[in-house]
Coordinates of C-alpha atoms and ligand atoms in Angstrom, one line a residue:
M1 CA -22.9 -19.9 -12.5
F2 CA -20.1 -17.7 -13.5
S3 CA -19.9 -15.3 -16.4
E4 CA -17.7 -16.2 -19.4
K5 CA -15.3 -13.4 -18.4
L6 CA -14.9 -14.6 -14.9
E7 CA -14.5 -18.3 -16.0
K8 CA -11.9 -17.2 -18.6
A9 CA -9.9 -15.2 -16.0
R10 CA -10.0 -18.0 -13.5
K11 CA -8.8 -20.6 -16.0
Y12 CA -6.1 -18.3 -17.4
E13 CA -4.7 -17.6 -13.9
A14 CA -4.7 -21.2 -12.9
E15 CA -2.8 -22.2 -16.0
K16 CA -0.3 -19.4 -16.3
M17 CA 0.4 -19.0 -12.6
T18 CA 2.4 -22.2 -12.6
E19 CA 4.9 -20.6 -15.0
V20 CA 6.2 -18.5 -12.1
S21 CA 8.3 -20.5 -9.6
A22 CA 8.2 -19.9 -5.9
E23 CA 11.9 -18.7 -6.2
E24 CA 10.9 -16.0 -8.6
R25 CA 8.3 -14.6 -6.1
P26 CA 8.9 -12.8 -2.9
D27 CA 8.8 -15.0 0.2
F28 CA 6.2 -13.1 2.3
H29 CA 4.7 -10.3 0.2
V30 CA 1.5 -10.7 -1.8
T31 CA 1.8 -10.9 -5.6
G32 CA -0.9 -11.4 -8.3
G33 CA -1.2 -14.9 -9.7
I34 CA 0.0 -13.7 -13.1
G35 CA -0.1 -10.4 -15.1
W36 CA -0.6 -7.0 -13.5
I37 CA -1.9 -5.8 -10.1
N38 CA -2.4 -2.4 -8.5
D39 CA -4.4 -1.2 -5.5
P40 CA -5.2 -3.4 -2.5
N41 CA -9.0 -3.8 -2.2
G42 CA -11.4 -5.4 0.3
F43 CA -8.7 -5.7 3.0
S44 CA -11.0 -7.0 5.8
V45 CA -11.9 -9.7 8.3
Y46 CA -14.2 -12.5 7.1
K47 CA -15.0 -15.6 9.2
G48 CA -12.0 -15.1 11.4
E49 CA -9.5 -14.7 8.5
Y50 CA -8.0 -11.7 6.7
H51 CA -9.0 -11.3 3.1
L52 CA -7.3 -9.2 0.6
F53 CA -8.5 -8.5 -3.0
Y54 CA -6.6 -6.4 -5.5
Q55 CA -6.9 -4.6 -8.8
Y56 CA -6.0 -7.3 -11.3
H57 CA -5.4 -7.6 -15.0
P58 CA -4.2 -11.2 -15.4
Y59 CA -3.7 -11.2 -19.2
T60 CA -0.7 -8.8 -19.5
T61 CA 1.8 -7.0 -17.2
Q62 CA 0.1 -3.7 -18.0
W63 CA -3.1 -2.2 -16.5
G64 CA -6.2 -3.3 -18.4
P65 CA -9.9 -4.0 -17.7
M66 CA -9.9 -4.4 -14.0
H67 CA -10.9 -7.7 -12.3
W68 CA -10.5 -8.4 -8.5
G69 CA -7.8 -11.0 -7.6
H70 CA -8.1 -12.6 -4.1
V71 CA -5.9 -14.0 -1.3
K72 CA -6.5 -14.7 2.4
T73 CA -4.3 -15.2 5.4
K74 CA -4.4 -15.9 9.1
D75 CA -1.1 -14.2 10.0
F76 CA -0.4 -11.6 7.3
V77 CA 2.7 -13.6 6.3
K78 CA 1.5 -16.8 4.7
W79 CA -1.2 -16.2 2.1
E80 CA -3.5 -18.6 0.3
R81 CA -4.5 -17.8 -3.2
L82 CA -8.2 -17.9 -4.1
P83 CA -9.8 -17.8 -7.5
V84 CA -10.4 -14.4 -9.2
A85 CA -13.4 -12.9 -7.3
I86 CA -15.1 -10.6 -9.9
A87 CA -14.7 -9.6 -13.5
P88 CA -16.0 -6.7 -15.5
D89 CA -19.0 -8.6 -16.9
E90 CA -22.1 -6.4 -16.4
K91 CA -23.3 -3.3 -18.1
F92 CA -22.6 -1.2 -14.9
D93 CA -19.0 -2.4 -14.7
E94 CA -18.2 -3.3 -18.3
K95 CA -15.1 -1.0 -18.4
G96 CA -13.7 -2.3 -15.1
C97 CA -14.3 -3.2 -11.5
F98 CA -12.3 -0.5 -9.9
S99 CA -11.1 -0.2 -6.3
G100 CA -13.3 -0.8 -3.2
S101 CA -13.6 -2.6 0.1
A102 CA -15.4 -5.5 1.8
I103 CA -17.3 -6.3 5.0
E104 CA -18.9 -9.4 6.7
L105 CA -22.7 -9.2 6.8
P106 CA -24.8 -10.4 9.8
D107 CA -26.0 -13.4 7.8
G108 CA -22.4 -14.6 7.3
K109 CA -22.1 -13.4 3.7
Q110 CA -19.3 -11.2 2.5
L111 CA -20.2 -7.9 0.8
L112 CA -17.8 -6.3 -1.7
M113 CA -18.4 -2.7 -2.5
Y114 CA -16.5 -1.4 -5.6
T115 CA -16.6 1.1 -8.4
G116 CA -18.2 -0.1 -11.6
V117 CA -17.0 1.8 -14.7
S118 CA -19.4 2.0 -17.6
E119 CA -19.6 4.0 -20.8
T120 CA -22.0 6.7 -21.7
I121 CA -22.3 9.4 -24.4
N122 CA -21.8 13.0 -23.2
K123 CA -23.6 16.2 -24.4
S124 CA -21.0 16.6 -27.2
G125 CA -21.7 13.1 -28.4
E126 CA -18.4 11.6 -27.2
K127 CA -18.0 8.3 -25.4
I128 CA -17.0 8.8 -21.8
D129 CA -16.5 6.6 -18.8
V130 CA -18.9 7.0 -15.8
Q131 CA -18.1 5.7 -12.3
Q132 CA -20.6 4.4 -9.8
Q133 CA -20.6 2.2 -6.7
C134 CA -21.7 -1.4 -7.0
I135 CA -22.1 -4.4 -4.7
A136 CA -21.3 -8.1 -5.0
I137 CA -22.2 -10.6 -2.3
G138 CA -20.6 -14.0 -1.7
D139 CA -19.2 -16.7 0.5
G140 CA -15.6 -15.8 0.6
T141 CA -14.8 -17.4 -2.7
N142 CA -17.6 -16.9 -5.2
Y143 CA -19.6 -13.7 -5.6
E144 CA -22.8 -12.5 -7.3
K145 CA -23.3 -9.0 -8.5
Y146 CA -26.3 -7.3 -6.7
E147 CA -29.4 -7.1 -9.0
N148 CA -30.0 -3.4 -8.2
N149 CA -26.5 -2.2 -9.0
P150 CA -25.4 0.5 -9.0
V151 CA -26.2 1.4 -5.4
I152 CA -24.7 4.9 -5.5
D153 CA -24.5 6.7 -8.7
G154 CA -24.0 10.3 -10.0
A155 CA -27.5 11.3 -9.0
M156 CA -26.5 10.9 -5.4
L157 CA -23.5 13.3 -5.5
P158 CA -23.6 16.6 -3.7
A159 CA -23.6 19.7 -5.8
G160 CA -20.2 20.2 -7.6
G161 CA -19.4 16.4 -7.5
N162 CA -18.5 14.6 -10.7
R163 CA -19.7 11.2 -11.9
Y164 CA -16.7 10.8 -14.2
D165 CA -14.4 10.7 -11.1
F166 CA -16.4 9.1 -8.4
R167 CA -14.7 6.0 -7.0
D168 CA -13.0 3.8 -4.4
P169 CA -15.6 3.2 -1.7
K170 CA -14.3 2.2 1.7
I171 CA -17.0 0.6 3.9
W172 CA -17.2 0.1 7.6
K173 CA -19.8 -0.6 10.3
E174 CA -20.4 1.5 13.4
N175 CA -23.3 1.3 15.9
E176 CA -25.2 -1.1 13.7
K177 CA -25.0 1.2 10.7
Y178 CA -22.9 1.0 7.5
Y179 CA -20.8 3.9 6.3
A180 CA -18.6 4.5 3.3
V181 CA -16.1 7.2 2.2
I182 CA -15.9 7.7 -1.5
A183 CA -13.6 10.0 -3.6
T184 CA -14.9 12.5 -6.2
R185 CA -13.5 15.4 -8.2
M186 CA -15.2 18.8 -7.6
E187 CA -15.9 21.5 -10.2
D188 CA -12.5 23.1 -9.6
G189 CA -10.7 19.9 -10.5
S190 CA -9.8 19.1 -6.8
G191 CA -10.6 16.0 -4.8
A192 CA -13.2 15.6 -2.1
I193 CA -14.0 12.8 0.2
L194 CA -17.7 12.1 0.7
K195 CA -19.4 10.1 3.5
Y196 CA -22.5 8.0 2.8
E197 CA -24.6 5.9 5.2
S198 CA -26.8 2.8 5.0
E199 CA -29.0 0.6 7.2
D200 CA -28.3 -2.6 5.2
G201 CA -25.2 -2.0 3.0
L202 CA -27.5 -1.8 -0.1
H203 CA -29.5 1.4 0.2
W204 CA -27.3 4.5 0.7
N205 CA -27.7 8.2 1.5
Y206 CA -25.1 11.0 1.2
V207 CA -24.2 12.4 4.6
L208 CA -21.5 15.1 4.3
T209 CA -18.1 16.0 2.8
I210 CA -15.3 15.0 5.1
D211 CA -12.4 16.9 3.5
R212 CA -11.3 18.5 0.3
S213 CA -7.9 18.9 -1.4
A214 CA -8.9 22.4 -2.6
N215 CA -6.0 21.9 -5.1
E216 CA -3.5 22.3 -2.2
L217 CA -2.5 18.7 -1.6
G218 CA -2.6 17.5 -5.2
R219 CA -5.8 17.5 -7.2
M220 CA -8.0 14.4 -7.4
W221 CA -7.8 12.3 -4.2
E222 CA -8.0 8.5 -4.7
C223 CA -8.6 5.6 -2.4
P224 CA -9.8 7.2 0.9
D225 CA -9.9 5.4 4.2
Y226 CA -11.3 6.8 7.5
F227 CA -11.0 5.5 11.0
A228 CA -10.4 6.2 14.7
L229 CA -6.9 5.6 16.0
D230 CA -5.7 6.2 19.5
N231 CA -8.4 8.8 20.3
K232 CA -7.9 10.7 17.1
Q233 CA -9.5 10.4 13.6
V234 CA -7.4 9.5 10.6
L235 CA -8.2 10.2 6.9
I236 CA -6.0 8.4 4.4
V237 CA -5.9 9.7 0.8
S238 CA -3.8 9.1 -2.3
P239 CA -3.6 12.4 -4.1
Q240 CA -2.7 12.7 -7.8
E241 CA -0.6 15.5 -9.3
I242 CA 1.1 16.8 -6.2
P243 CA 3.6 19.5 -7.1
A244 CA 6.7 18.8 -4.9
S245 CA 7.5 21.8 -2.7
D246 CA 9.7 20.6 0.1
L247 CA 10.9 17.1 1.0
E248 CA 7.6 16.1 2.5
F249 CA 5.8 15.2 -0.7
H250 CA 7.4 14.3 -4.0
A251 CA 5.8 15.2 -7.3
G252 CA 3.1 13.0 -8.8
N253 CA 1.0 10.4 -7.0
G254 CA 1.5 10.5 -3.2
T255 CA -0.2 9.3 -0.1
A256 CA -1.1 11.2 3.1
F257 CA -2.2 10.7 6.6
I258 CA -4.6 13.5 7.6
L259 CA -4.9 13.4 11.4
G260 CA -7.7 15.2 13.1
E261 CA -10.7 15.1 15.3
E262 CA -14.3 14.1 14.4
Q263 CA -16.9 16.5 15.9
E264 CA -20.2 15.2 17.1
S265 CA -21.8 16.6 14.0
G266 CA -19.6 14.3 12.0
E267 CA -17.5 17.2 10.7
F268 CA -13.8 16.3 10.4
V269 CA -11.3 19.0 11.7
R270 CA -7.7 18.6 10.5
E271 CA -4.7 18.8 12.8
S272 CA -1.8 17.7 10.7
I273 CA -0.9 16.2 7.3
K274 CA 2.0 13.9 6.8
A275 CA 3.3 11.7 4.0
I276 CA 2.6 8.0 4.6
D277 CA 5.7 6.7 2.8
Y278 CA 8.8 8.7 1.7
G279 CA 10.1 6.1 -0.7
I280 CA 9.5 5.4 -4.4
D281 CA 7.1 2.5 -4.6
F282 CA 4.0 3.0 -2.5
Y283 CA 0.4 4.0 -3.3
A284 CA -3.3 3.5 -2.5
P285 CA -3.0 2.0 1.0
Q286 CA -6.0 0.5 2.8
T287 CA -6.6 -0.6 6.4
L288 CA -8.5 -3.1 8.5
E289 CA -9.1 -3.6 12.2
T290 CA -7.6 -7.0 13.3
L291 CA -9.4 -9.5 15.5
D292 CA -7.4 -8.2 18.4
G293 CA -8.1 -4.5 17.7
R294 CA -5.0 -3.4 15.8
R295 CA -5.3 -1.0 12.8
V296 CA -3.3 -2.6 10.0
M297 CA -2.5 -1.0 6.6
I298 CA -1.3 -2.5 3.3
G299 CA -0.3 -0.6 0.2
W300 CA 0.5 -1.2 -3.4
M301 CA 4.3 -1.5 -3.5
Q302 CA 4.5 0.4 -6.8
N303 CA 3.6 3.8 -8.2
W304 CA 1.9 4.9 -11.4
T305 CA 4.9 6.9 -12.7
T306 CA 7.3 4.1 -12.8
S307 CA 5.0 1.2 -13.3
N308 CA 4.9 1.4 -17.1
C309 CA 8.6 1.1 -17.2
Q310 CA 9.2 -2.5 -16.3
K311 CA 12.2 -4.8 -16.3
P312 CA 12.0 -6.9 -19.5
G313 CA 10.7 -10.5 -19.3
Q314 CA 8.4 -10.1 -16.2
K315 CA 5.6 -12.6 -16.0
Y316 CA 3.9 -10.8 -13.2
F317 CA 4.0 -7.2 -12.1
G318 CA 3.3 -5.6 -8.8
E319 CA 3.5 -6.5 -5.1
M320 CA 1.8 -5.4 -1.9
T321 CA 3.7 -4.0 1.0
F322 CA 4.0 -6.1 4.1
P323 CA 1.1 -5.2 6.4
R324 CA 1.9 -2.4 8.9
E325 CA 0.4 -1.6 12.3
L326 CA -0.6 2.0 12.7
F327 CA -0.4 4.0 16.0
V328 CA -0.2 7.7 17.0
K329 CA 2.9 9.0 18.7
N330 CA 3.7 12.6 19.4
G331 CA 0.8 13.8 17.3
C332 CA 1.9 11.7 14.2
V333 CA 0.7 8.5 12.7
C334 CA 3.5 6.0 12.9
Q335 CA 3.7 2.5 11.4
K336 CA 5.6 -0.8 12.0
P337 CA 5.6 -4.2 10.3
V338 CA 3.0 -6.3 12.1
E339 CA 4.5 -8.4 14.9
E340 CA 3.6 -11.7 13.2
I341 CA 6.8 -11.5 11.1
E342 CA 8.8 -11.9 14.3
S343 CA 7.9 -15.6 14.6
Y344 CA 9.7 -16.2 11.3
R345 CA 13.0 -14.7 12.4
C346 CA 16.0 -17.0 12.7
N347 CA 19.9 -16.8 12.8
K348 CA 20.0 -13.9 15.1
V349 CA 23.2 -11.8 14.8
T350 CA 24.0 -8.9 17.1
Y351 CA 26.8 -6.3 17.3
R352 CA 27.2 -3.6 19.9
S353 CA 29.1 -0.4 19.6
V354 CA 30.8 -1.2 16.3
K355 CA 33.1 1.7 15.4
V356 CA 32.5 2.7 11.8
N357 CA 35.1 4.8 10.1
G358 CA 35.5 4.1 6.4
E359 CA 33.8 0.9 5.2
V360 CA 32.9 -2.0 7.5
I361 CA 31.7 -5.4 6.5
L362 CA 30.5 -7.7 9.4
P363 CA 30.6 -11.5 9.4
E364 CA 27.1 -13.0 9.0
V365 CA 25.5 -9.7 8.0
S366 CA 24.2 -10.2 4.5
G367 CA 21.1 -11.5 2.7
R368 CA 18.0 -10.5 0.8
V369 CA 15.2 -11.9 3.0
I370 CA 16.1 -10.2 6.3
D371 CA 14.9 -8.1 9.2
M372 CA 17.8 -5.9 10.3
T373 CA 17.8 -2.9 12.7
V374 CA 20.7 -0.5 12.9
K375 CA 21.1 2.2 15.5
V376 CA 23.7 4.8 14.7
K377 CA 25.2 7.7 16.7
A378 CA 28.4 9.7 16.7
A379 CA 31.3 8.3 18.7
E380 CA 31.8 10.3 21.9
T381 CA 33.4 13.7 21.2
E382 CA 33.8 12.7 17.5
K383 CA 31.7 13.3 14.5
F384 CA 30.6 11.9 11.2
S385 CA 28.7 13.6 8.5
N386 CA 27.6 10.8 6.3
F387 CA 26.6 7.2 7.3
T388 CA 25.7 4.8 4.5
V389 CA 24.3 1.4 4.4
D390 CA 24.8 -0.5 1.2
I391 CA 22.4 -3.4 0.5
A392 CA 21.9 -6.0 -2.3
K393 CA 25.5 -5.4 -3.1
D394 CA 28.1 -7.2 -5.2
D395 CA 31.0 -6.2 -7.4
K396 CA 28.7 -4.4 -9.9
F397 CA 25.6 -3.3 -8.1
T398 CA 24.5 -1.7 -4.9
T399 CA 21.5 0.1 -3.4
T400 CA 22.2 2.7 -0.7
V401 CA 20.5 4.3 2.3
R402 CA 22.5 7.3 3.3
Y403 CA 22.1 9.4 6.4
E404 CA 23.4 12.9 5.8
R405 CA 23.8 14.1 9.4
D406 CA 24.5 17.8 8.7
R407 CA 21.4 18.2 6.5
Q408 CA 19.3 15.8 8.7
I409 CA 18.3 14.0 5.6
L410 CA 17.9 10.3 4.7
C411 CA 18.5 9.5 1.0
I412 CA 17.5 6.2 -0.6
D413 CA 19.1 5.5 -3.9
R414 CA 18.8 2.5 -6.2
S415 CA 20.3 4.1 -9.3
R416 CA 23.0 1.4 -9.3
C417 CA 20.8 -1.5 -8.5
G418 CA 20.9 -2.9 -12.1
F419 CA 17.6 -1.6 -13.5
P420 CA 18.1 -0.8 -17.2
N421 CA 16.0 2.4 -17.4
D422 CA 16.5 5.8 -16.0
I423 CA 13.3 6.1 -14.0
V424 CA 12.9 7.6 -10.5
H425 CA 15.7 6.0 -8.5
M426 CA 16.3 8.3 -5.6
R427 CA 14.5 10.2 -2.9
E428 CA 15.5 12.4 0.0
F429 CA 13.5 13.1 3.1
K430 CA 14.0 14.9 6.5
V431 CA 14.7 12.8 9.5
Q432 CA 15.4 13.6 13.2
E433 CA 17.8 12.0 15.6
K434 CA 16.4 10.9 18.9
D435 CA 18.9 11.6 21.7
G436 CA 21.6 11.6 19.1
V437 CA 20.6 8.3 17.6
I438 CA 19.0 7.4 14.3
T439 CA 17.3 4.0 14.0
L440 CA 16.9 2.2 10.7
R441 CA 14.9 -1.0 10.3
F442 CA 15.4 -2.8 7.0
L443 CA 12.7 -5.3 6.0
M444 CA 13.8 -7.0 2.8
D445 CA 12.2 -9.6 0.7
K446 CA 14.3 -10.3 -2.4
H447 CA 13.4 -7.4 -4.6
S448 CA 11.9 -5.0 -2.1
L449 CA 13.1 -2.8 0.8
E450 CA 10.7 -1.4 3.4
L451 CA 12.6 0.9 5.6
F452 CA 11.3 2.1 9.0
V453 CA 13.0 5.1 10.6
N454 CA 13.0 5.8 14.4
D455 CA 10.6 3.0 15.4
G456 CA 8.1 3.7 12.6
E457 CA 8.0 7.5 12.7
Q458 CA 8.6 7.4 8.9
A459 CA 8.7 4.7 6.3
A460 CA 10.3 4.5 2.9
T461 CA 9.6 1.7 0.4
M462 CA 11.2 0.8 -2.9
M463 CA 11.6 -2.1 -5.2
L464 CA 15.2 -3.0 -6.2
Y465 CA 15.9 -5.0 -9.2
T466 CA 19.3 -6.5 -8.5
E467 CA 20.0 -10.2 -9.1
L468 CA 19.4 -12.3 -6.0
S469 CA 23.1 -13.4 -5.9
A470 CA 23.9 -9.8 -4.7
T471 CA 23.5 -10.3 -1.0
G472 CA 26.3 -8.0 0.4
I473 CA 25.7 -5.4 3.1
S474 CA 28.3 -2.9 4.2
F475 CA 28.4 0.2 6.4
T476 CA 30.4 3.3 5.7
A477 CA 31.0 6.5 7.7
D478 CA 33.2 9.5 6.9
G479 CA 34.1 10.2 10.5
N480 CA 33.5 8.1 13.6
A481 CA 30.1 6.6 14.0
L482 CA 29.1 4.0 16.5
M483 CA 26.6 1.3 15.5
D484 CA 24.5 -1.3 17.2
L485 CA 23.0 -3.9 14.9
E486 CA 20.5 -6.8 15.2
K487 CA 19.8 -8.9 12.2
Y488 CA 17.7 -11.9 11.5
D489 CA 17.1 -14.1 8.4
L490 CA 13.4 -14.7 7.7
K491 CA 12.5 -18.3 6.9
F492 CA 9.1 -19.6 5.8
E493 CA 9.4 -23.4 5.3
E494 CA 6.5 -25.5 6.2
Ligands
LIG501 C1 -5.7 4.2 -7.8 C2 -6.7 3.9 -8.9 C3 -8.1 4.0 -8.3 C4 -8.9 3.2 -9.2 C5 -8.0 2.1 -9.6 C6 -8.1 1.6 -11.0 O1 -4.5 3.6 -8.1 O2 -6.6 4.9 -9.9 O3 -8.6 5.3 -8.0 O4 -10.1 2.7 -8.6 O5 -6.7 2.6 -9.4 O6 -7.4 0.5 -11.2

């Protein structure tokens, strides 16, 4: 028995989805069936498979009343689409089923924990949205909203918390107990991450506040995640309204790894803060623990600032990043594309010690669905100051990744990729050579680039809107650089 709203969304998706051909979609990145998607939700293991839900408005390519779309996979590469999971069809979520997470219950059911948005009248008599945490339980395809929703509401906030900004629960299980981290906005306008606990996933108590932005790293923090990694503890947050200060965080919506230790009391003590992705299109990441114990993260491959400026004629909008494995190295959280992608590699091309002085184009080095790693260093006793890789290039268009050696900066620039609006097209960030070498891995899937620097020390992600016929790649140095290269095409035929 499904609500009218859910039936309508399922039917609409099934009909309209067929208007988008496989050629128009990326080959190995998740997209919505049709319409708009944002944050990944409910990224979790269920019955031995990996499930991913997402914020979904099927009816237009703009954000609207949020549903949850749904896909699953066995290897993070090939995804199967499932029907829309939940719709905003109850009093407690009538204005939207906002972000949340999922977990498998001991009885074999799947529990979804999400933020229900409803409407109330405030003291001044104005209509205002209220956010509270709700549950839906199902079998991996169909879900029923829990009869006693909401399970956590404004009455369960600590002093100073705010029920108008109280969202994005991330649930996990530890020592037979359920826990969730949830974001709220405190009285001073800044974000806080709250921890709750439960015996059964349905009845919850507030435990403590894990961390606060204190208006230093942005204001409201969205989409928290919290987990142990390599003997450390990691808090992931997506802060809003960060003022850019140096090249670590750009202005607007950003994302951060906060690395620290968890005390026995449950208190979290920060050790370092680092941007998760230094590119343009990345937000609201969420993680899961794989069946073989890896911590894997997926993010929305878009950002709020640029998402309302779309290329005309799009039938669907938004993609997820490729899932990335996280690990701690030298006190920093690092990330690399999950190894499953490697079994789809073919047509290997390698070059060793190519001298780059001016522009170099190499036979068989081109393409838009590729996995390519370039290692660059200065030729002995000689120098270069700029090394540029041009991708998705033809006579008219190009997207560049430029290493400015004197400034120790990497610059990604899509301003000449063919996009018709002057949105954010460029970012710079600090990088460090390792023994005189800089390593750049390009994971490309038609209209996206995920760039990994120095074996995952940093990542930079962006969409690029160039026609698929632009497959050129070239390398340019203004001195003498030496380059090693390994490139694969990625193929996904049955
Ligand atoms: C983050 C976010 C979440 C919210 C959702 C609504 O991108 O603003 O905080 O739950 O999107 O779609």
